[in-house]
Short mmCIF file of C-alpha atoms in Angstrom, two decimals:
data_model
loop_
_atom_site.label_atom_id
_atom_site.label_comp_id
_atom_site.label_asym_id
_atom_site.label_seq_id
_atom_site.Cartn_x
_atom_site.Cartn_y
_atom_site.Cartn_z
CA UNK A 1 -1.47 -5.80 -15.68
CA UNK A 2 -3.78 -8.15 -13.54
CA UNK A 3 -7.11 -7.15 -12.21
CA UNK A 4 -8.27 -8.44 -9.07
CA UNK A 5 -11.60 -8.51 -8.46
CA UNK A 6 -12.41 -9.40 -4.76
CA UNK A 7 -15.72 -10.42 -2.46
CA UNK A 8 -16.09 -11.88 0.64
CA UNK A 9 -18.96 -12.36 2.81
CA UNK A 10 -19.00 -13.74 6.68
CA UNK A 11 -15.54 -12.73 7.01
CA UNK A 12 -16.06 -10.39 10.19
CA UNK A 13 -15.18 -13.27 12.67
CA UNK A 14 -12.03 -14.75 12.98
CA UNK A 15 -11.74 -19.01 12.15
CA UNK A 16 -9.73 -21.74 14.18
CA UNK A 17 -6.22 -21.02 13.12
CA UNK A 18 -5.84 -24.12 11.11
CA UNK A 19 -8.29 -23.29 9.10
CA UNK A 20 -7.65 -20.00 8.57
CA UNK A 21 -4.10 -20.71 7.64
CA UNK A 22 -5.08 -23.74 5.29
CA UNK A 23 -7.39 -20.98 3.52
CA UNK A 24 -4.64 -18.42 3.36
CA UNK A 25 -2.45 -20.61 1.72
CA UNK A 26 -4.79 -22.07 -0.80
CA UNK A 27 -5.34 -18.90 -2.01
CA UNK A 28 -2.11 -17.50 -2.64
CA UNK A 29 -1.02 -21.25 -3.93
CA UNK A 30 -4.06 -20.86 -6.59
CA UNK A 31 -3.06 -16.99 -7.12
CA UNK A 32 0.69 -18.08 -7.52
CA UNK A 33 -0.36 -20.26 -10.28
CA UNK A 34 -2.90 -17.67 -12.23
CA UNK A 35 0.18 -15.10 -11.88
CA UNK A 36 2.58 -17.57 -13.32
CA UNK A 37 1.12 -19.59 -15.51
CA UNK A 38 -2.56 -18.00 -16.56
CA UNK A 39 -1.80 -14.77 -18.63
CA UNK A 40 -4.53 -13.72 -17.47
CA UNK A 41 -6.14 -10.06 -17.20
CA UNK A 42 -8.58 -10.44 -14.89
CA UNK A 43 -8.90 -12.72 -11.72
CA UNK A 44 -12.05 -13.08 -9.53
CA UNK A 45 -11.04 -14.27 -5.67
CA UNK A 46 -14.01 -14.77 -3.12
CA UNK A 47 -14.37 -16.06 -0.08
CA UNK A 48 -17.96 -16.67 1.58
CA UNK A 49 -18.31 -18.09 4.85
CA UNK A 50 -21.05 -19.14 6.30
CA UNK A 51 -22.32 -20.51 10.06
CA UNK A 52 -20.71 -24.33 8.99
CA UNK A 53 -19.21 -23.96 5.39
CA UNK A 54 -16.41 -21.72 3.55
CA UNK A 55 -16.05 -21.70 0.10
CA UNK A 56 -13.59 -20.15 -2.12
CA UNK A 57 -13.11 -19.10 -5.61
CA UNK A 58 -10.34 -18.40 -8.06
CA UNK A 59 -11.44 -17.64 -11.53
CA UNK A 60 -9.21 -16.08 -14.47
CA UNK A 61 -9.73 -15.14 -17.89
CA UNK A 62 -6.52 -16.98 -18.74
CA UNK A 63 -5.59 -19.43 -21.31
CA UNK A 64 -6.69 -22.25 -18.91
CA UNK A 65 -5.11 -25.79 -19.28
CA UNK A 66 -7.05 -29.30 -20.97
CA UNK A 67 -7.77 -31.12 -17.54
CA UNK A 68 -7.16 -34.58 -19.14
CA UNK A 69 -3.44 -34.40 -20.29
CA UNK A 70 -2.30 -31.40 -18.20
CA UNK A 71 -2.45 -33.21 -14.57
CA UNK A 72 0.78 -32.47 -12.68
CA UNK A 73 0.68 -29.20 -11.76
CA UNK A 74 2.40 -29.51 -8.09
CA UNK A 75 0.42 -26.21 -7.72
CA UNK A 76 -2.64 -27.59 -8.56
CA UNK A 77 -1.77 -30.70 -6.47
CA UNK A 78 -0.89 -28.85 -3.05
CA UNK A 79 -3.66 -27.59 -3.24
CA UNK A 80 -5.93 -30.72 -3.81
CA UNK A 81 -3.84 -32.05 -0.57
CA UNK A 82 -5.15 -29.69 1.90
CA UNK A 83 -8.62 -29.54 0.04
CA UNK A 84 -8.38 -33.46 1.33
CA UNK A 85 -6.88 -32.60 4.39
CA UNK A 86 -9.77 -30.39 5.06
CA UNK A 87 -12.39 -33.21 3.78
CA UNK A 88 -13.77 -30.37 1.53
CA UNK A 89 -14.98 -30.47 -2.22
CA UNK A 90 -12.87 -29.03 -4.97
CA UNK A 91 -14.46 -28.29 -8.71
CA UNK A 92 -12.04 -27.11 -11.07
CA UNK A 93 -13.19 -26.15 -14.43
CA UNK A 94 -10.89 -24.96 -17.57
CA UNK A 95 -10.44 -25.54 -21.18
CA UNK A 96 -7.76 -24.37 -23.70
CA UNK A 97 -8.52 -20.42 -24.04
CA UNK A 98 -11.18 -20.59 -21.66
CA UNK A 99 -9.47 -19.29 -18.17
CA UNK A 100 -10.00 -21.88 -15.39
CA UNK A 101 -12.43 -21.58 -12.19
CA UNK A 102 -11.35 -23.24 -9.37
CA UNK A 103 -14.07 -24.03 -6.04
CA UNK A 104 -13.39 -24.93 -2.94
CA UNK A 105 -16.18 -25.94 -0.44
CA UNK A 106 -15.91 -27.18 3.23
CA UNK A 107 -17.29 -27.65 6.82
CA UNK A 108 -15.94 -25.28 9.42
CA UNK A 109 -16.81 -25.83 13.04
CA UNK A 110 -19.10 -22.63 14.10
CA UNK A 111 -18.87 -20.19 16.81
CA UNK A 112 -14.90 -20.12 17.07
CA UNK B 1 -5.97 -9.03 -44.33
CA UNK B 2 -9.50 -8.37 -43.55
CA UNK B 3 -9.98 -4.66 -42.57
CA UNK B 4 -11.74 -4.19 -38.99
CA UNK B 5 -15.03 -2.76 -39.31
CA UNK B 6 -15.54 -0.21 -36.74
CA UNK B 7 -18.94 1.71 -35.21
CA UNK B 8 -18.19 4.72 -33.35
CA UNK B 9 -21.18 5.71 -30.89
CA UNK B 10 -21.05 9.26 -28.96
CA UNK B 11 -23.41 12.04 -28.60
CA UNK B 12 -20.88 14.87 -29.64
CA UNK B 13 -20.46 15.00 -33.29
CA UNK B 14 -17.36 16.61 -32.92
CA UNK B 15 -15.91 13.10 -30.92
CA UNK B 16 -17.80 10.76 -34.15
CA UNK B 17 -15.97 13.37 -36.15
CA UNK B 18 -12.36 13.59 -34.19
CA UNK B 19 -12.19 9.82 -34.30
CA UNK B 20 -13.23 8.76 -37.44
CA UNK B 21 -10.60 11.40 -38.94
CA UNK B 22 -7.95 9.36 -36.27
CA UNK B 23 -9.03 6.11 -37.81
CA UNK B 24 -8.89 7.29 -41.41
CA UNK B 25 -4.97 7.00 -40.43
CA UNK B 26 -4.89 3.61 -40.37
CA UNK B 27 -5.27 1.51 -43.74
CA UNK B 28 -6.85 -1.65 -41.77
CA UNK B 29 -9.76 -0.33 -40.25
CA UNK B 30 -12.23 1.26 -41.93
CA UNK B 31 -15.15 2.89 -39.82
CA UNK B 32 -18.77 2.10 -41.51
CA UNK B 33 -20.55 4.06 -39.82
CA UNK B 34 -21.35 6.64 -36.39
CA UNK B 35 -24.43 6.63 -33.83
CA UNK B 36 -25.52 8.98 -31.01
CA UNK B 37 -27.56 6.95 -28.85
CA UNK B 38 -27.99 3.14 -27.73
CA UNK B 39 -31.18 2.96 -30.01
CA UNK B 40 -29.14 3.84 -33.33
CA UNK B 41 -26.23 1.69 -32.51
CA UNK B 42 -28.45 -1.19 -32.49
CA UNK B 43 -30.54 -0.64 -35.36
CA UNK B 44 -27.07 0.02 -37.25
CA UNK B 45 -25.72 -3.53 -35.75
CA UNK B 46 -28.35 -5.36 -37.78
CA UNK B 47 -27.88 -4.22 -40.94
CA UNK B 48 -23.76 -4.17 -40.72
CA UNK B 49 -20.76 -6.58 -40.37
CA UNK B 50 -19.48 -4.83 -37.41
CA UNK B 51 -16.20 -6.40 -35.27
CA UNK B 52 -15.25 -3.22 -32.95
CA UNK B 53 -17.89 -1.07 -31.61
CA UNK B 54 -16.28 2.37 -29.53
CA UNK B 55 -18.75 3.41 -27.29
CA UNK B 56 -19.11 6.46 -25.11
CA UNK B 57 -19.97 5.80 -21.27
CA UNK B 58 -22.11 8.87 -21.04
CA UNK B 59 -24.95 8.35 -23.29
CA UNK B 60 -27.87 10.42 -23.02
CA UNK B 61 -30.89 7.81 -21.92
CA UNK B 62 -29.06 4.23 -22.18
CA UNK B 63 -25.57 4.51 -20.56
CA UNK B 64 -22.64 3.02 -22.83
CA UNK B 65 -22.64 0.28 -19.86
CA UNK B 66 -26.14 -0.69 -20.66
CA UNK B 67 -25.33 -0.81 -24.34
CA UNK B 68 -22.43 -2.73 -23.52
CA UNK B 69 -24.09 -5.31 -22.08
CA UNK B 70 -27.19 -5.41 -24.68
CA UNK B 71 -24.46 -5.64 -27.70
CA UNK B 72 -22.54 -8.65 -25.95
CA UNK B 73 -26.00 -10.20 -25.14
CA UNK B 74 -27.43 -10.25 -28.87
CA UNK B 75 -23.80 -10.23 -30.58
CA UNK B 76 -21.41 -11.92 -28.57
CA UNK B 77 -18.57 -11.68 -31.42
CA UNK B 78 -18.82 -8.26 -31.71
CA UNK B 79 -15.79 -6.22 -29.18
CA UNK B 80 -16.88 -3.31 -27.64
CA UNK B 81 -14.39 -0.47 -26.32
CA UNK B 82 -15.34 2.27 -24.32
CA UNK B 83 -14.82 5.63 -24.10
CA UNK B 84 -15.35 8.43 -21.70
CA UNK B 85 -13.62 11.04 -19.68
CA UNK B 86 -14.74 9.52 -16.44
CA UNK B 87 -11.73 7.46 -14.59
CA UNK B 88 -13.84 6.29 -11.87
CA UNK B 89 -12.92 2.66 -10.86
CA UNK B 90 -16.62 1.57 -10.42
CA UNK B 91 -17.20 2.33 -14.89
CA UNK B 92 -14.72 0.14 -15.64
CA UNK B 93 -15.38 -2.27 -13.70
CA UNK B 94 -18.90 -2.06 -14.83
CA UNK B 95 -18.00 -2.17 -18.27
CA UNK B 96 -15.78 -4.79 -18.28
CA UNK B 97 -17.90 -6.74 -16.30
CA UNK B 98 -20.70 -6.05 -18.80
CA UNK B 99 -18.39 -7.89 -21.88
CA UNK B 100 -16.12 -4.63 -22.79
CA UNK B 101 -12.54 -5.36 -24.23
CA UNK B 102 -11.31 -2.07 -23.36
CA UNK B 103 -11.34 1.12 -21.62
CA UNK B 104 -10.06 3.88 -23.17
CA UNK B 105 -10.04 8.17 -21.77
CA UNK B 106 -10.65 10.18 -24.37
CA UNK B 107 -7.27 11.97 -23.58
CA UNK B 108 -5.13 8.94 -25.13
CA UNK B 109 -3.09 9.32 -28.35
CA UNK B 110 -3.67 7.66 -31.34
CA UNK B 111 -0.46 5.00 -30.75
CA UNK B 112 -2.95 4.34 -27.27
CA UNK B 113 -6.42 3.91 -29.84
CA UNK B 114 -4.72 2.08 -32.25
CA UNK B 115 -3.57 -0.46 -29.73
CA UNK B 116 -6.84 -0.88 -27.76
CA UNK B 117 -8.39 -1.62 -31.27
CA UNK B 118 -6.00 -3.97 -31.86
CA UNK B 119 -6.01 -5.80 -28.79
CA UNK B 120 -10.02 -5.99 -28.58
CA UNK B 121 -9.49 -7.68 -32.20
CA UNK B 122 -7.18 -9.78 -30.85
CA UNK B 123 -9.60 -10.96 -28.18
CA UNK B 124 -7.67 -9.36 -25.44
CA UNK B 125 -8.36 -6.85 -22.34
CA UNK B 126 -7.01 -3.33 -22.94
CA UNK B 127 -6.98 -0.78 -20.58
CA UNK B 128 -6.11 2.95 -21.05
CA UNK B 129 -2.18 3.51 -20.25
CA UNK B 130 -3.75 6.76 -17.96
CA UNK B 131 -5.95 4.11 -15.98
CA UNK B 132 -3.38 1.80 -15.43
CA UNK B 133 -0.93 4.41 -13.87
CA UNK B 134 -3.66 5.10 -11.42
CA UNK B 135 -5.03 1.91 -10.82
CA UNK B 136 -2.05 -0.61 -11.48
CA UNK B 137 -2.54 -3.98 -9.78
CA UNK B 138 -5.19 -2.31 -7.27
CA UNK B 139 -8.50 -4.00 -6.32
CA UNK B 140 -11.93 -3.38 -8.39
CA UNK B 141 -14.76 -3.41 -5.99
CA UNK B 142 -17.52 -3.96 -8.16
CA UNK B 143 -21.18 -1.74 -8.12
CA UNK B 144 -22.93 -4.90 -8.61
CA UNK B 145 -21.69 -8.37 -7.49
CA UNK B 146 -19.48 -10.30 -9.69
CA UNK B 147 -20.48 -13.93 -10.22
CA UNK B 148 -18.73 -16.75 -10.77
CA UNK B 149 -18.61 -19.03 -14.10
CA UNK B 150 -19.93 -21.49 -11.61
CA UNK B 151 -22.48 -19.48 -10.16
CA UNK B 152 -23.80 -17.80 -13.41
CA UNK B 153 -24.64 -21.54 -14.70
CA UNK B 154 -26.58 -22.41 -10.57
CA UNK B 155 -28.61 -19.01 -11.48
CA UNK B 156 -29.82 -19.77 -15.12
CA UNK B 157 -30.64 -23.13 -14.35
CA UNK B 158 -32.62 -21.87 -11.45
CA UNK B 159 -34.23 -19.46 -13.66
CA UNK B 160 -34.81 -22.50 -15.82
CA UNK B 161 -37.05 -23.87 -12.57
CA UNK B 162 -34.99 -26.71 -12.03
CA UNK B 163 -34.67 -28.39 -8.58
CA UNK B 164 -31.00 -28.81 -6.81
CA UNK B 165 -30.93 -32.36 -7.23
CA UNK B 166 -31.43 -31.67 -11.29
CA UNK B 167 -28.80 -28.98 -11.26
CA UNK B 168 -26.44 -31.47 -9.64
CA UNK B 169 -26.93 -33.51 -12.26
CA UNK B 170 -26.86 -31.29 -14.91
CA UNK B 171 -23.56 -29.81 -13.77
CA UNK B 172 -21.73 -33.04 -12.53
CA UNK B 173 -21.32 -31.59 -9.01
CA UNK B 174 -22.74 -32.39 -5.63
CA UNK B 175 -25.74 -31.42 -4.06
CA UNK B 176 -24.07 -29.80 -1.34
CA UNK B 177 -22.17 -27.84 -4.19
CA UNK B 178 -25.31 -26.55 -5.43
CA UNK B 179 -26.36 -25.40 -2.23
CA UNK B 180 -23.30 -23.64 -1.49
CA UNK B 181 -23.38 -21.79 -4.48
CA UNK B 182 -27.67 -20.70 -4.15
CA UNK B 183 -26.10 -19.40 -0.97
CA UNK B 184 -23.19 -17.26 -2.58
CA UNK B 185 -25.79 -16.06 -4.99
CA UNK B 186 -28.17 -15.23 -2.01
CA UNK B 187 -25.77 -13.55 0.01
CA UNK B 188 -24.29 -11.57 -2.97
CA UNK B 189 -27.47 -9.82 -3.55
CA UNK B 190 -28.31 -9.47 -0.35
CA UNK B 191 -31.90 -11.33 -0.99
CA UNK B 192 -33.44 -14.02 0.91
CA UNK B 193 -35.04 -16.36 -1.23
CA UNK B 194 -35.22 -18.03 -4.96
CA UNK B 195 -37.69 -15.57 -5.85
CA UNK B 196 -35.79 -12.41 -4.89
CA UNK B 197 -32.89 -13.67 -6.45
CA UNK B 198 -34.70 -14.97 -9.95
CA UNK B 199 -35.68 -11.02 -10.04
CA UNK B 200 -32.15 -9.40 -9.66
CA UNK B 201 -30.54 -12.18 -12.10
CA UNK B 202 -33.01 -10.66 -14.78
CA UNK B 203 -32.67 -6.91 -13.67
CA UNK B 204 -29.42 -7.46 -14.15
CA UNK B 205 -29.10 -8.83 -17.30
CA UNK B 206 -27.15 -12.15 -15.89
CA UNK B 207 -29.27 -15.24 -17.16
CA UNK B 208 -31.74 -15.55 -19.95
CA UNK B 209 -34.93 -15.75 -19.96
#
């Protein structure tokens, strides 16, 4: 039993198609992992866009992962390559028993 | 092992009654004591060791989902379950936004009780087996915007009055990060400036002040 917990804001226009699909599948990568891996009960997913800037988050109430030993998740990594690809910001925060909270923040090109 | 000391709240004495007879069944809990309103409950929580509190939704004055949140607030530790007869997506969500472990109808059986007790203890989530029939793997849209872990740390420090440059610090992210998260927290709530937004954060019991 998973609860999602969804909100979005600025979502009534459509993106460029790159970007769109680059969100798409960051999301369901980061979802993927909270399915498999978090045993989690709750997840919160959000996407906000704005004129110039989408962000995302993933956050679950899982048993999170210690960011200094646990570092190849190819998940986690895929995920860090398109961040990259799309010159955005990622902030990933989790602790043993703490759930992790993953952000995503970049520049979109307005009125597409 | 330690028994779990339990607090049953609900303005029918024939529920305090019903459920502390159920509990009686069960050699590792022992229930120290009943309330009927939010105002009881808390006086109660300060004299008492108390790790489960079962609270009714419906209370008459303070809803069980503004005691939920007050309890969390001032004892953290303590697990809260609810109870009600209401199935409405919107309560739970409320409730377990507000810190609840668990959501239990008053129509489950006392296999159904003795697990949500148990789980709660156990730190988990537990949800009544009739909500999860209805609502199994289905989207919550919340009453009242959810925030983020990231989010919930940009608004207290706001509250605190410091500057974006200071929270960037603070919270080892960028600037721009800080920005983008004053405007998640501005567009959640549908307000248009710090001020606005300082206001709902405290109506809503999300920072301290």
């Amino acid at each position: 039993m998973l609860i999602f917990i969804s909100q979005y804001h600025g979502l009534e226009n459509r993106l460029e198609t790159t970007t769109e699909v680059v969100v798409y599948r960051i999301v369901q990568e980061l979802l993927n992992n909270v399915v498999k891996h978090a045993e989690a009960t709750i997840v919160l997913v959000q996407v906000m866009c704005y004129e110039n800037s989408l962000n995302i988050t993933i956050e679950d109430n899982g048993k999170g992962f210690d960011q200094a030993t646990d570092k190849k998740s190819s998940g986690l990594n895929n995920v860090r390559s398109r961040v990259d690809y799309l010159k955005g910001q990622l902030d990933i925060q989790s602790a043993p028993g703490k759930g992790t909270s993953v952000y995503i923040d970049f520049s979109i090109q307005p009125g597409q | 092992m330690k028994k779990i000391n339990i607090l049953i709240v609900d303005d029918h004495p024939m529920v305090l009654e019903g459920m502390k007879a159920l509990l009686s069944n069960f050699d590792y809990m022992s229930v120290i004591g009943t309330a009927t309103n939010a105002f009881e409950t808390m006086d109660k929580l300060k004299n008492q060791q108390v790790d489960i509190v079962i609270v009714d939704i419906n209370l008459p004055e303070v809803s069980g989902i503004e005691l939920t949140a007050r309890i969390k607030k001032e004892y953290p530790a303590i697990k809260v379950l609810a109870m009600s007869t209401f199935k409405e997506r919107s309560y739970i969500s409320q409730m377990i936004k507000n810190g609840a472990s668990g959501y239990l109808v008053k129509s489950a059986s006392k296999e159904e009780i003795e697990a949500a007790i148990q789980s709660a203890n156990e730190g988990k989530l537990y949800l009544s087996l009739d909500i999860n029939s209805i609502d199994l793997n289905s989207e919550i849209a919340p009453d009242v915007p959810v925030v983020s872990r990231r989010e919930k740390e940009v608004l207290q420090l706001i509250v605190d009055g410091l500057t974006n440059p200071q929270i960037a610090d603070k919270l080892f992210i960028s600037l721009h990060t800080v920005d983008s998260h004053r405007k998640n927290l501005l567009a959640k709530f549908n307000v248009n400036n710090t001020a606005s937004l300082i206001r709902v954060a405290i109506k809503n019991n999300l920072v301290e002040t």
